[in-house]
Each structure stands twice: as C-alpha cells, then as structure tokens.
Amino acid sequence: VEDDDEVLLLLGEQLGAFVPFVGGPQYAALLMGPLGVLASAEETVVREKAVESACTVIAQLSPEAVMESVVPVLQRLTAGDWFTARVSAAGLFRATYERVGDSDSKRILRGLFVQLASDETPMVRRAVAKAVGPLCGVVEHEYVLSDLIPAFHTLASEEPDSVRLLAVEGCTSIARVLSAAENASLILPLVAACARDKSWRVRNDVARELPALAEAVGDSALAELLPLFQGLLRDPEAEVRASAARGLARFSKLAGVDAFLSQLLPAVDLLSGTDSPAAVKTAVAGAVMDLPSVLTLTPEGCARALVPLIDRLLDDENNDVKLRVLEGLPGVAPSLTRAYLEASVLPVLEKLGADPLWRVRERVIEQLPLLVSNLVSSCPPQAPPLCVPPHPSSHCRAV
Amino acid sequence: VRPPSPLFPLQGGLNEKLLFLFLSTYCDQVHAVRMAGVRATQKLALAFGADWVRATLIPHLRDLFLAQGASYLQRVTVLHAVRDLLLPGVERPGATPDSPLASIAEDVLPILLGALGDSVPNVRFVGAQALQSALAARVYSPARVAADILPPLVTLSREDKDKDVQYFASRAVEEARTA
C-alpha cells in the first residue's frame, strides 16, 4: 500500500530471505500473499525483485503448499487486468512447475502459460518468450512437444521483433531437452528462418546464439548450421557480422579444422579486409587469436591460414585491432616462427609503444612481459646467448 | 663480437628495441604508463631471473636514476621499481635460495641511498618508503643497516626541511629498530 517505489523494492527483496522469520518452510506460503501484490506493482524493478524473491520462496515450499497457495496466485496474476501482473506471472512458471507434484496442477499451469503466450500485450509475450526456454527444462518431454513448442513457434514468428529476439535465446535451452530428430524438425527450421529474418536485431541474436545452439543440438545439425553461420558472417549489417565473428572460435571448434579452412576462412578473410568496419575487425582479431587453442592446426596450416590474417590485422590502421592481435599473441606465439615474430610483430610493438594515446602505450607495456614469459616457457633449452645492448636509457629524455 | 639479437632472446633478456621500448615507459608523461612499466619490470625480472636483473636491468635503472635533466618523476618511478624488485619472490624459481636477492639488494642500495640526498622532497620520501619496505622484508644485514642505512635516515627524520620526508624517514627508522 506504500506508494514509494524504493520502499516496495526493498520490501520485495527482503521477503525472499524471510522464510526463517515466519517460522520456516511450512509457513513460507504466507509470504506469497504480499509477494503476489508486489508482483503486480506498476514499477518494473519492484516487480522483478518480487518475482525473484517469490521464486526463492517457492523453491522451499512443499508440493501441497505450492498447489494451495502458489497456483491460485499465479491464476490471479495471469488473469490480472494490468499487463504488469501478467508479465510477472510468466517469470514464476518454472519455479512453480518444478515444485508441484500432481498432474492436475501441472495441466492448469501449462494451460495458463499457453494462454499467456497469446496475450494481446507485446510486453507479456516477450516475458513468455523469455520464460519458455527455462520452462522447457522442467516440463515433461511429451508436453514440451504438445504445448510449449507450438506456443514457442507462434512467438518466434510474430511482430514486433523484440518478441522474436527473446525467442531466439530460448532456442538453445529448448534444443537441450529435445532429441536430434525433434531438433531437426522443430527447432532448426525456426533458427534458419530467424537467421534470415528481416530485422537485423533478430539476425544479430542468432549470430550471438549460434555457437551455443550448435553445442546444444550436437554434431548431427552442423551441416545445416554451417551455411547459416557463413551467411551471418557475410550479413549486410556490420553489427551482425561482428557478433558472428565473436563466436567464430567456439563455432569452429565444433565444425573442425577442415570445415573451418574450406568454408569459414574465406568469409573471415573478407571480414578482415580494409573496407570492413573497425568493430568487425576487432571482433575478428580476437577470434583469430583464439583459433589455435581450439583447432589442431599443423604449423603449415597455421602459416597458410592464420599468418596472412594476423599480418593484415597487425597492419590495420585501427589501434584497437592491432592491440587485440597483440593481446592474443602470447597464446599464438608457439605456432609462429621466431623470424615471423621478429619481422612482423616487433615493428608493431615498437610503433604502438610510442603511440600518442597513453592507453595504447599502457596496454603495450602490459603485453610485453606476457609475450616474453610465454616464450620463455616454450623456448628450447639451447637458448641464444646473452646479449647486452648499449644503454638505451641515454635516449630517454626527461619531460 | 655481439651475436645477432633475436626478438626475444629469452635466457638473455630483451633485445635492444624492446628494452628501449620498456625503459622509455620510465619517462612517460602519464602516470598510468609509468606504473605499467613498474609492473612490467617485476614480471620481466621473474621471467628472466636474477642474472638478467643484475647484468642488464639494474645498470639501466641506475642510468635512468642518474640521468641529467630528467624529471624527478623518472627517479620516483625507478624507486618504485626497485622497491618491487626487493619484494620476496622475485628470484628466478629454482635458483639458490640465498644468493640472488641478497646480491640484488646490494646492487640497488646506491640508488636507494642516492634518493635520500635528492633535491626533490618527493624523491627523498619515496626513497625512504622503499627503504622501509626493504627493511621490513629483511633484505639487508644488521651490520649493513647500522653502518649505511640508518644514519642518513636518522638525519632526514630530524633535519629535513620537508615534513613528509621527516615522517617517512622516521617510519623507516622505526622499521630498522624493530628489526
């Protein structure tokens, strides 16, 4: 009843830790009353805290208590006049479903969830899209297929794009609970559609999510995902290309060396070209430097595939790109020859060490010991003899 | 005849260009870069070991400290690096436990004592601070402390024109006496 949101926020937060003070789990159901009220508040942060706390409380309740006191609250919230209550309801389904025992309550809960999925307010459908992934982890397999997937499909293909966006993120959690065949028929077409979505934000989300999704669906779907990933690396929108590039190492690990060399490398090559935006090239630089740790490249393969890329990126006009390469160099150095390091890396190191931007100089000097100590550990016992240069400090003049 | 210098001569140390790059951070205009240089000093000392520190690093630090016309900030940076070198654990792993640190400590002592006579108060008190931390780490023998380190610190703690110098010198004196 208090009208100060700050107070409500703290109240919602505190109630989550209140179980011991009301007499332990057997009385904790009492807390659902006030939490239910807070969950229908107008202010978003208050509702989010209340939902979070309610989930903590629900996890400590007995199945009977959940049936008696949580399911009615959920029913009330789902039927709420204000969309705020219905948004909160979506966040409570997983915790509740996990705790109820009887099939009747479960059926009621699934019904409520499906009903919310076709809510008239986009905000509610977004909340449902966000909740569907986690919920799939606890709902019985047959009902995932019969109830949740159809609802999910509707969400993933509807306007506005903000609903589809969240649905993409749900794909990965859903894919984890489905079999390979079910993924192939139910999830992959959806992903393929989203990867070609007209909204770049949706494609961007697919680009971000694809490595995790590929891990979830397993090897069988790689053949289908590889062209999608290739397409995203060549997306018209730079943001999407950068997101895909960030996942390059993780995706290449699954795809393997051969697929990387034959199918992904050409796209990566394009991305590191001069007319590519700096943000994309920075992402590529990070990914390229991670590749040797995830792919088993032969020294020749490394020289053929990676060195030209590293070369071009070190030669880039943008400092962030070069710094990213330098940062990754300690990990890559063992697969590069010393002659290469001397001819290509040293000049860049020197040039950046004298950069007018102090942050660049700071990063270079931070990288220096890393580069050196990495080579100390990977160096053969017959190291070159000691060399004492003339004192460079005489060149170093005061400011 | 000097052998051709490879990029990272590892057991030898940094090659000329990288050494120059590294040392030039000591006279950088920006504090953060100088401090990054100090941190790099510690790491390079760990990577190359006590021989490199003695043969290459310390002579350069001494030159930077004595450089004519250099900013006092350069001397302060050297003192920070020296202080960190005397922290335990800088010896190369596997080296004999007694020798390297003791000998490094002797090598840098002229720098630390030189700082106490500097014309800039900041250099004097950072020198006193570095000595205090060296005394706390017990890197100098009691005889060395009594003969060379304590007297100038006592003088500073009583007679320096600058209050901060007096304060940090007396802290170092206390440290020496509790040792």
Coordinates of C-alpha atoms in Angstrom, one line a residue:
Chain A
V1 CA 0.0 0.0 0.0
E2 CA 3.1 2.1 0.4
D3 CA 3.5 4.4 -2.6
D4 CA 7.2 4.9 -2.5
D5 CA 8.8 2.5 -5.1
E6 CA 12.1 2.5 -3.2
V7 CA 10.4 1.0 -0.2
L8 CA 8.5 -1.5 -2.3
L9 CA 11.7 -2.6 -4.0
L10 CA 13.5 -3.3 -0.7
L11 CA 10.4 -5.0 0.7
G12 CA 10.3 -7.3 -2.3
E13 CA 14.0 -8.0 -2.0
Q14 CA 13.8 -8.7 1.7
L15 CA 10.8 -11.0 1.6
G16 CA 12.8 -13.5 -0.4
A17 CA 15.0 -14.0 2.7
F18 CA 12.1 -14.0 5.1
V19 CA 11.4 -17.7 5.2
P20 CA 13.2 -18.4 8.6
F21 CA 11.4 -15.4 10.2
V22 CA 7.9 -16.6 9.5
G23 CA 8.6 -20.0 11.1
G24 CA 10.4 -21.9 8.3
P25 CA 9.3 -23.6 5.1
Q26 CA 5.9 -24.9 6.4
Y27 CA 4.7 -21.3 6.9
A28 CA 6.5 -19.7 4.0
A29 CA 3.4 -19.9 1.9
L30 CA 2.2 -16.8 3.9
L31 CA 4.8 -14.8 2.0
M32 CA 3.2 -15.5 -1.3
G33 CA 0.3 -13.1 -0.5
P34 CA 2.4 -9.9 -0.2
L35 CA 4.8 -11.1 -3.0
G36 CA 1.8 -11.6 -5.3
V37 CA 0.7 -8.0 -4.6
L38 CA 4.2 -6.6 -5.2
A39 CA 4.5 -8.7 -8.4
S40 CA 1.6 -6.7 -9.9
A41 CA 3.1 -3.3 -9.0
E42 CA 3.5 -0.8 -11.7
E43 CA 7.3 -0.2 -11.3
T44 CA 9.3 -2.8 -13.3
V45 CA 12.2 -3.1 -10.8
V46 CA 9.8 -3.7 -7.9
R47 CA 8.1 -6.5 -9.9
E48 CA 11.3 -8.1 -10.9
K49 CA 12.6 -8.2 -7.3
A50 CA 9.2 -9.6 -6.2
V51 CA 9.3 -12.4 -8.8
E52 CA 12.9 -13.2 -7.9
S53 CA 12.0 -13.5 -4.2
A54 CA 8.9 -15.4 -5.0
C55 CA 10.9 -18.0 -6.9
T56 CA 13.3 -18.3 -3.9
V57 CA 10.3 -18.9 -1.6
I58 CA 8.6 -21.3 -3.9
A59 CA 11.7 -23.4 -4.1
Q60 CA 11.4 -24.0 -0.3
L61 CA 7.7 -25.0 -0.3
S62 CA 6.2 -28.5 -0.2
P63 CA 4.2 -29.6 -3.3
E64 CA 1.0 -29.3 -1.4
A65 CA 1.7 -25.8 -0.3
V66 CA 2.6 -24.8 -3.9
M67 CA -0.7 -26.2 -5.0
E68 CA -2.7 -24.5 -2.3
S69 CA -1.0 -21.1 -2.2
V70 CA 1.1 -20.5 -5.3
V71 CA -1.1 -21.8 -8.1
P72 CA -4.0 -19.5 -7.1
V73 CA -1.6 -16.6 -7.0
L74 CA -0.5 -17.5 -10.5
Q75 CA -4.0 -17.8 -11.7
R76 CA -4.8 -14.4 -10.3
L77 CA -1.7 -12.8 -11.8
T78 CA -2.4 -14.4 -15.2
A79 CA -5.9 -13.0 -15.2
G80 CA -4.7 -9.6 -14.0
D81 CA -6.2 -6.5 -15.6
W82 CA -2.9 -4.9 -15.9
F83 CA -0.2 -6.3 -18.1
T84 CA 2.3 -5.9 -15.3
A85 CA 0.8 -8.7 -13.3
R86 CA 0.8 -11.0 -16.4
V87 CA 4.4 -10.2 -17.1
S88 CA 5.3 -11.2 -13.6
A89 CA 3.3 -14.4 -13.9
A90 CA 5.5 -15.5 -16.8
G91 CA 8.5 -15.4 -14.6
L92 CA 7.0 -17.7 -12.0
F93 CA 6.1 -20.7 -14.1
R94 CA 9.4 -22.5 -14.0
A95 CA 9.8 -22.4 -10.2
T96 CA 6.2 -23.4 -9.7
Y97 CA 6.1 -26.2 -12.2
E98 CA 9.3 -27.6 -10.7
R99 CA 7.6 -27.9 -7.3
V100 CA 4.1 -29.1 -8.0
G101 CA 3.5 -32.9 -7.8
D102 CA 0.0 -33.6 -9.1
S103 CA -0.8 -33.8 -12.8
D104 CA -3.9 -31.6 -12.4
S105 CA -2.0 -28.6 -11.2
K106 CA 0.6 -29.2 -13.9
R107 CA -2.1 -29.2 -16.5
I108 CA -3.6 -26.0 -15.1
L109 CA -0.1 -24.4 -15.2
R110 CA 0.6 -25.4 -18.8
G111 CA -2.8 -24.0 -19.8
L112 CA -2.1 -20.7 -18.1
F113 CA 1.2 -20.5 -19.8
V114 CA -0.1 -21.2 -23.3
Q115 CA -2.8 -18.6 -22.6
L116 CA -0.2 -16.0 -21.8
A117 CA 1.7 -16.8 -24.9
S118 CA -1.1 -15.4 -27.0
D119 CA -1.6 -12.4 -24.8
E120 CA -2.6 -9.2 -26.5
T121 CA 0.2 -7.1 -25.0
P122 CA 3.7 -7.5 -26.6
M123 CA 5.3 -7.0 -23.2
V124 CA 3.6 -10.1 -21.9
R125 CA 4.6 -12.1 -24.9
R126 CA 8.2 -11.0 -24.5
A127 CA 8.1 -12.2 -20.9
V128 CA 6.7 -15.5 -22.1
A129 CA 9.4 -15.8 -24.9
K130 CA 12.0 -15.3 -22.2
A131 CA 10.5 -17.8 -19.9
V132 CA 9.8 -20.6 -22.4
G133 CA 13.4 -21.8 -22.5
P134 CA 13.8 -22.3 -18.8
L135 CA 10.4 -23.8 -18.5
C136 CA 11.2 -26.5 -21.1
G137 CA 13.9 -27.7 -18.7
V138 CA 11.3 -28.9 -16.2
V139 CA 8.2 -29.7 -18.2
E140 CA 7.8 -33.4 -19.3
H141 CA 9.0 -34.1 -22.7
E142 CA 5.7 -35.0 -24.3
Y143 CA 4.1 -31.7 -23.1
V144 CA 7.1 -29.7 -24.4
L145 CA 6.2 -31.1 -27.8
S146 CA 2.4 -30.8 -27.4
D147 CA 2.1 -27.5 -25.6
L148 CA 5.2 -25.4 -25.4
I149 CA 6.7 -25.9 -28.9
P150 CA 3.5 -24.7 -30.7
A151 CA 3.3 -21.7 -28.4
F152 CA 7.0 -21.0 -29.0
H153 CA 6.6 -21.2 -32.7
T154 CA 3.9 -18.6 -32.7
L155 CA 6.1 -16.3 -30.6
A156 CA 9.2 -16.8 -32.8
S157 CA 7.4 -15.7 -35.9
E158 CA 5.4 -12.7 -34.7
E159 CA 5.7 -9.0 -34.6
P160 CA 7.3 -7.0 -33.1
D161 CA 10.9 -8.2 -33.5
S162 CA 11.5 -7.7 -29.8
V163 CA 9.4 -10.8 -29.1
R164 CA 11.3 -12.9 -31.8
L165 CA 14.5 -11.7 -30.3
L166 CA 13.9 -13.3 -26.9
A167 CA 12.6 -16.4 -28.6
V168 CA 15.9 -16.9 -30.3
E169 CA 17.6 -17.1 -26.9
G170 CA 15.0 -19.7 -25.9
C171 CA 16.0 -21.9 -28.8
T172 CA 19.2 -23.1 -27.1
S173 CA 17.5 -24.2 -23.9
I174 CA 14.8 -25.9 -25.8
A175 CA 17.3 -27.7 -28.0
R176 CA 19.0 -29.2 -25.0
V177 CA 15.9 -31.1 -24.0
L178 CA 14.8 -32.3 -27.4
S179 CA 16.2 -35.3 -29.4
A180 CA 18.3 -34.8 -32.5
A181 CA 15.3 -35.7 -34.8
E182 CA 13.0 -33.3 -32.9
N183 CA 15.5 -30.5 -33.1
A184 CA 15.9 -31.1 -36.8
S185 CA 12.2 -30.9 -37.5
L186 CA 11.1 -28.3 -34.8
I187 CA 14.0 -26.0 -33.9
L188 CA 16.3 -25.8 -36.9
P189 CA 13.7 -24.5 -39.3
L190 CA 12.9 -21.8 -36.8
V191 CA 16.6 -20.9 -36.4
A192 CA 17.0 -20.9 -40.2
A193 CA 14.1 -18.5 -40.5
C194 CA 15.5 -16.2 -37.8
A195 CA 18.9 -16.2 -39.4
R196 CA 17.3 -14.7 -42.5
D197 CA 14.9 -12.5 -40.5
K198 CA 14.2 -9.1 -42.0
S199 CA 15.1 -7.5 -38.6
W200 CA 18.9 -7.2 -38.1
R201 CA 18.4 -7.4 -34.4
V202 CA 17.0 -10.9 -34.7
R203 CA 19.8 -12.0 -37.0
N204 CA 22.2 -10.4 -34.6
D205 CA 20.8 -12.6 -31.8
V206 CA 21.1 -15.7 -33.9
A207 CA 24.7 -14.8 -34.7
R208 CA 25.3 -14.5 -31.0
E209 CA 23.4 -17.6 -30.0
L210 CA 24.5 -19.9 -32.8
P211 CA 27.7 -21.4 -31.2
A212 CA 25.8 -22.3 -28.0
L213 CA 23.0 -23.7 -30.1
A214 CA 25.3 -25.7 -32.2
E215 CA 26.7 -27.2 -29.0
A216 CA 23.2 -28.0 -27.8
V217 CA 22.0 -29.7 -30.9
G218 CA 25.1 -31.7 -31.4
D219 CA 27.1 -32.8 -34.5
S220 CA 24.1 -34.0 -36.5
A221 CA 22.9 -30.5 -37.2
L222 CA 26.3 -29.0 -38.1
A223 CA 25.8 -29.5 -41.8
E224 CA 22.7 -27.3 -41.5
L225 CA 24.1 -24.7 -39.2
L226 CA 27.3 -24.1 -41.0
P227 CA 25.7 -22.4 -44.0
L228 CA 23.7 -20.2 -41.6
F229 CA 26.8 -19.2 -39.8
Q230 CA 28.6 -18.5 -43.1
G231 CA 25.6 -16.3 -44.1
L232 CA 25.8 -14.4 -40.8
L233 CA 29.5 -13.8 -41.3
R234 CA 28.5 -12.1 -44.6
D235 CA 25.5 -10.3 -43.3
P236 CA 24.8 -6.8 -44.8
E237 CA 24.7 -5.4 -41.2
A238 CA 28.1 -4.9 -39.7
E239 CA 26.8 -5.4 -36.2
V240 CA 25.6 -8.9 -37.2
R241 CA 29.0 -9.8 -38.8
A242 CA 30.8 -8.7 -35.6
S243 CA 28.6 -10.8 -33.4
A244 CA 29.1 -13.8 -35.7
A245 CA 32.9 -13.2 -35.7
R246 CA 33.0 -13.1 -31.9
G247 CA 31.6 -16.7 -31.9
L248 CA 34.0 -17.8 -34.6
A249 CA 36.4 -19.7 -32.4
R250 CA 33.7 -21.5 -30.5
F251 CA 31.8 -22.5 -33.6
S252 CA 35.0 -23.6 -35.5
K253 CA 35.8 -25.9 -32.6
L254 CA 32.6 -27.8 -33.3
A255 CA 32.9 -27.6 -37.1
G256 CA 36.5 -28.9 -37.1
V257 CA 39.6 -27.8 -39.0
D258 CA 38.6 -29.0 -42.4
A259 CA 35.2 -27.2 -42.4
F260 CA 36.9 -24.1 -41.0
L261 CA 39.5 -24.0 -43.7
S262 CA 37.2 -24.7 -46.6
Q263 CA 34.0 -22.9 -45.5
L264 CA 34.6 -20.3 -42.9
L265 CA 38.1 -19.0 -43.7
P266 CA 37.0 -17.2 -46.9
A267 CA 34.4 -15.3 -45.0
V268 CA 36.8 -14.4 -42.2
D269 CA 39.2 -13.3 -44.9
L270 CA 36.7 -10.8 -46.2
L271 CA 35.9 -9.5 -42.7
S272 CA 39.5 -8.6 -42.1
G273 CA 39.7 -6.6 -45.3
T274 CA 40.4 -2.9 -45.4
D275 CA 36.8 -1.8 -46.1
S276 CA 35.5 -3.7 -43.1
P277 CA 34.4 -1.5 -40.1
A278 CA 36.8 -1.4 -37.2
A279 CA 34.3 -3.0 -34.8
V280 CA 34.1 -6.0 -37.0
K281 CA 37.8 -6.3 -37.5
T282 CA 38.4 -6.0 -33.7
A283 CA 36.0 -8.9 -33.2
V284 CA 37.7 -10.9 -36.0
A285 CA 41.1 -10.2 -34.4
G286 CA 40.0 -11.6 -31.1
A287 CA 38.5 -14.7 -32.7
V288 CA 41.5 -15.3 -35.0
M289 CA 43.8 -15.3 -32.0
D290 CA 41.7 -17.8 -30.2
L291 CA 41.7 -20.2 -33.1
P292 CA 45.0 -22.0 -32.4
S293 CA 43.8 -23.0 -29.0
V294 CA 40.6 -24.7 -30.3
L295 CA 41.7 -26.0 -33.7
T296 CA 44.5 -28.5 -34.1
L297 CA 46.3 -26.7 -37.0
T298 CA 49.6 -28.0 -38.4
P299 CA 52.4 -25.5 -38.5
E300 CA 51.9 -25.3 -42.3
G301 CA 48.2 -24.9 -41.9
C302 CA 48.8 -22.2 -39.4
A303 CA 51.3 -20.4 -41.7
R304 CA 48.9 -20.7 -44.6
A305 CA 45.6 -19.8 -42.9
L306 CA 46.4 -17.6 -39.9
V307 CA 49.6 -15.8 -40.7
P308 CA 48.1 -13.8 -43.6
L309 CA 45.2 -12.8 -41.4
I310 CA 47.4 -11.8 -38.5
D311 CA 49.6 -9.9 -40.9
R312 CA 46.7 -7.9 -42.3
L313 CA 45.2 -7.2 -38.9
L314 CA 48.6 -6.1 -37.4
D315 CA 48.9 -3.8 -40.4
D316 CA 45.4 -2.3 -39.8
E317 CA 45.1 1.4 -39.3
N318 CA 43.0 1.0 -36.2
N319 CA 44.8 0.6 -32.9
D320 CA 42.2 -1.5 -31.2
V321 CA 42.5 -4.1 -33.9
K322 CA 46.3 -4.2 -33.5
L323 CA 46.1 -4.3 -29.8
R324 CA 43.7 -7.2 -29.9
V325 CA 46.1 -9.1 -32.0
L326 CA 49.0 -8.3 -29.6
E327 CA 46.9 -9.4 -26.7
G328 CA 46.2 -12.7 -28.3
L329 CA 49.8 -13.2 -29.4
P330 CA 51.1 -14.9 -26.3
G331 CA 48.7 -17.8 -27.0
V332 CA 49.5 -18.0 -30.7
A333 CA 53.3 -17.4 -30.4
P334 CA 54.2 -21.1 -30.1
S335 CA 52.7 -21.8 -33.5
L336 CA 54.6 -18.9 -35.2
T337 CA 58.2 -18.8 -36.2
R338 CA 60.7 -16.5 -34.5
A339 CA 61.6 -15.0 -37.8
Y340 CA 58.0 -14.0 -38.3
L341 CA 57.7 -12.5 -34.8
E342 CA 60.8 -10.5 -35.4
A343 CA 59.8 -9.3 -38.9
S344 CA 56.1 -8.6 -38.3
V345 CA 55.4 -8.3 -34.6
L346 CA 58.3 -6.3 -33.4
P347 CA 57.7 -3.2 -35.6
V348 CA 54.1 -3.1 -34.5
L349 CA 55.1 -3.4 -30.9
E350 CA 57.6 -0.5 -31.3
K351 CA 55.2 1.7 -33.1
L352 CA 52.3 1.2 -30.7
G353 CA 54.7 1.7 -27.8
A354 CA 55.3 5.2 -29.0
D355 CA 51.6 5.9 -29.7
P356 CA 50.3 9.3 -28.8
L357 CA 47.4 7.7 -26.9
W358 CA 48.6 6.8 -23.4
R359 CA 46.1 3.9 -23.1
V360 CA 47.7 2.3 -26.1
R361 CA 51.2 2.7 -24.6
E362 CA 49.9 1.3 -21.3
R363 CA 48.4 -1.8 -22.9
V364 CA 51.6 -2.4 -25.0
I365 CA 53.8 -2.4 -21.9
E366 CA 51.4 -4.7 -20.1
Q367 CA 51.6 -7.1 -23.0
L368 CA 55.3 -7.1 -23.2
P369 CA 56.1 -9.4 -20.2
L370 CA 53.3 -11.8 -21.2
L371 CA 54.8 -12.2 -24.7
V372 CA 58.2 -12.7 -23.3
S373 CA 57.4 -15.0 -20.4
N374 CA 55.2 -17.1 -22.7
L375 CA 58.2 -17.6 -25.0
V376 CA 60.5 -18.3 -22.0
S377 CA 58.4 -21.3 -21.1
S378 CA 58.1 -22.6 -24.7
C379 CA 61.7 -22.0 -25.5
P380 CA 64.2 -24.8 -26.2
P381 CA 67.0 -25.3 -23.7
Q382 CA 69.7 -24.1 -26.2
A383 CA 68.6 -20.5 -25.9
P384 CA 70.6 -17.8 -27.7
P385 CA 73.5 -16.4 -25.8
L386 CA 73.2 -13.4 -23.5
C387 CA 73.2 -10.1 -25.3
V388 CA 73.8 -6.8 -23.5
P389 CA 72.7 -3.9 -25.7
P390 CA 74.2 -0.4 -25.4
H391 CA 72.3 1.6 -22.8
P392 CA 69.1 2.8 -24.5
S393 CA 68.4 4.9 -21.4
S394 CA 70.6 7.6 -22.8
H395 CA 68.0 8.2 -25.4
C396 CA 65.4 8.6 -22.8
R397 CA 65.0 12.2 -22.1
A398 CA 63.1 13.9 -19.3
V399 CA 59.9 15.6 -19.9
Chain B
V1 CA 81.6 -9.6 -31.5
R2 CA 78.0 -9.3 -30.4
P3 CA 75.8 -12.1 -31.5
P4 CA 72.8 -11.1 -33.7
S5 CA 70.0 -10.3 -31.3
P6 CA 66.8 -12.3 -31.8
L7 CA 63.4 -10.9 -31.0
F8 CA 63.1 -12.4 -27.5
P9 CA 66.4 -13.8 -26.5
L10 CA 64.7 -15.4 -23.6
Q11 CA 67.5 -16.5 -21.3
G12 CA 69.5 -13.5 -22.4
G13 CA 66.8 -10.8 -21.9
L14 CA 65.0 -8.3 -24.1
N15 CA 66.6 -7.3 -27.4
E16 CA 67.7 -3.7 -27.9
K17 CA 64.5 -2.4 -29.4
L18 CA 62.2 -4.0 -26.8
L19 CA 64.5 -2.9 -24.0
F20 CA 64.3 0.6 -25.3
L21 CA 60.5 0.4 -25.5
F22 CA 60.4 -0.9 -22.0
L23 CA 62.7 1.6 -20.4
S24 CA 61.1 4.5 -22.2
T25 CA 58.0 4.0 -20.1
Y26 CA 60.0 5.3 -17.1
C27 CA 60.0 8.7 -18.6
D28 CA 56.4 8.6 -20.0
Q29 CA 54.4 11.7 -19.2
V30 CA 51.4 9.6 -18.0
H31 CA 51.4 8.1 -14.5
A32 CA 49.5 5.1 -15.6
V33 CA 52.0 4.2 -18.2
R34 CA 54.9 4.6 -15.8
M35 CA 53.2 2.4 -13.3
A36 CA 52.5 -0.2 -16.0
G37 CA 56.3 0.0 -16.6
V38 CA 56.9 -0.7 -13.0
R39 CA 54.6 -3.8 -13.1
A40 CA 56.3 -5.0 -16.3
T41 CA 59.7 -4.7 -14.5
Q42 CA 58.6 -7.1 -11.8
K43 CA 57.2 -9.5 -14.4
L44 CA 60.3 -9.4 -16.6
A45 CA 62.5 -9.9 -13.6
L46 CA 60.6 -13.0 -12.8
A47 CA 60.8 -14.2 -16.4
F48 CA 64.5 -13.6 -16.9
G49 CA 65.8 -14.2 -13.4
A50 CA 68.4 -12.7 -11.2
D51 CA 71.2 -12.8 -13.7
W52 CA 69.4 -10.6 -16.1
V53 CA 68.3 -8.3 -13.3
R54 CA 71.9 -7.8 -12.2
A55 CA 73.6 -7.7 -15.5
T56 CA 71.1 -5.7 -17.5
L57 CA 68.2 -4.2 -15.6
I58 CA 69.9 -2.6 -12.6
P59 CA 72.6 -0.8 -14.7
H60 CA 69.8 0.7 -16.7
L61 CA 67.8 1.6 -13.7
R62 CA 70.8 3.3 -12.3
D63 CA 71.3 5.3 -15.5
L64 CA 67.7 6.3 -15.5
F65 CA 68.0 7.4 -11.9
L66 CA 71.2 9.5 -12.5
A67 CA 70.1 10.9 -15.9
Q68 CA 70.9 14.6 -16.1
G69 CA 68.0 16.9 -16.6
A70 CA 65.4 14.1 -16.1
S71 CA 62.2 14.8 -14.4
Y72 CA 62.0 13.8 -10.7
L73 CA 59.1 11.6 -11.7
Q74 CA 61.5 9.4 -13.6
R75 CA 63.6 8.9 -10.4
V76 CA 60.4 8.2 -8.4
T77 CA 59.4 5.6 -11.0
V78 CA 62.8 3.9 -10.7
L79 CA 62.4 3.8 -6.9
H80 CA 59.0 2.1 -7.2
A81 CA 60.5 -0.5 -9.5
V82 CA 63.5 -1.0 -7.1
R83 CA 61.1 -1.4 -4.2
D84 CA 59.2 -4.1 -6.0
L85 CA 62.3 -5.9 -7.0
L86 CA 63.2 -6.3 -3.4
L87 CA 59.8 -7.9 -2.6
P88 CA 60.1 -11.6 -1.9
G89 CA 59.6 -13.9 -4.8
V90 CA 61.5 -12.0 -7.5
E91 CA 64.3 -14.6 -7.6
R92 CA 64.1 -17.0 -10.5
P93 CA 62.2 -20.1 -9.5
G94 CA 64.7 -22.9 -8.8
A95 CA 67.6 -20.5 -8.2
T96 CA 69.7 -21.0 -5.0
P97 CA 67.7 -19.6 -2.1
D98 CA 70.3 -17.4 -0.5
S99 CA 72.3 -15.6 -3.2
P100 CA 70.2 -13.7 -5.8
L101 CA 68.1 -11.4 -3.7
A102 CA 70.9 -10.5 -1.3
S103 CA 73.1 -9.6 -4.2
I104 CA 70.3 -7.6 -6.0
A105 CA 69.7 -5.8 -2.7
E106 CA 73.4 -4.7 -2.6
D107 CA 73.3 -3.7 -6.2
V108 CA 70.4 -1.3 -5.8
L109 CA 71.4 0.1 -2.5
P110 CA 73.3 3.0 -4.1
I111 CA 70.1 4.0 -5.8
L112 CA 68.1 4.0 -2.6
L113 CA 70.7 5.9 -0.7
G114 CA 71.1 8.3 -3.5
A115 CA 67.4 9.1 -3.3
L116 CA 67.8 10.2 0.3
G117 CA 70.0 13.0 -0.9
D118 CA 67.9 14.2 -3.8
S119 CA 67.0 17.8 -4.2
V120 CA 63.3 17.0 -4.7
P121 CA 61.4 16.1 -1.4
N122 CA 59.2 13.6 -3.2
V123 CA 62.2 11.6 -4.3
R124 CA 63.6 11.6 -0.8
F125 CA 60.4 10.4 0.8
V126 CA 59.7 7.7 -1.9
G127 CA 63.3 6.6 -1.2
A128 CA 62.6 6.4 2.5
Q129 CA 59.4 4.4 1.8
A130 CA 61.3 2.0 -0.5
L131 CA 63.9 1.5 2.2
Q132 CA 61.2 1.0 4.8
S133 CA 59.7 -1.8 2.7
A134 CA 63.2 -3.3 2.1
L135 CA 63.9 -3.2 5.9
A136 CA 60.5 -4.9 6.6
A137 CA 61.5 -7.6 4.1
R138 CA 64.8 -8.0 6.0
V139 CA 66.9 -7.9 2.8
Y140 CA 69.9 -6.1 4.4
S141 CA 72.2 -7.5 7.1
P142 CA 72.0 -5.8 10.5
A143 CA 75.6 -4.6 10.1
R144 CA 74.7 -3.0 6.7
V145 CA 71.7 -1.4 8.2
A146 CA 73.6 0.1 11.2
A147 CA 76.5 1.3 9.1
D148 CA 75.0 2.7 5.9
I149 CA 71.2 2.8 6.0
L150 CA 70.2 4.0 9.4
P151 CA 72.5 7.1 9.7
P152 CA 71.1 9.0 6.7
L153 CA 67.5 8.1 7.6
V154 CA 68.0 9.4 11.2
T155 CA 69.4 12.6 9.8
L156 CA 66.4 13.1 7.5
S157 CA 63.9 12.2 10.2
R158 CA 65.3 15.1 12.3
E159 CA 66.6 17.7 10.0
D160 CA 64.8 17.6 6.6
K161 CA 63.0 20.8 5.7
D162 CA 60.1 18.8 4.4
K163 CA 57.6 17.4 7.0
D164 CA 56.6 14.4 4.8
V165 CA 60.2 13.4 4.3
Q166 CA 60.7 13.6 8.1
Y167 CA 57.6 11.5 8.6
F168 CA 58.5 8.7 6.2
A169 CA 62.2 8.7 7.3
S170 CA 61.1 8.2 10.9
R171 CA 58.8 5.4 9.8
A172 CA 61.8 3.7 8.1
V173 CA 63.9 4.3 11.2
E174 CA 61.3 2.7 13.4
E175 CA 61.2 -0.3 11.0
A176 CA 65.0 -0.6 11.2
R177 CA 64.9 -0.6 15.0
T178 CA 62.2 -3.2 15.3
A179 CA 64.2 -5.5 13.1

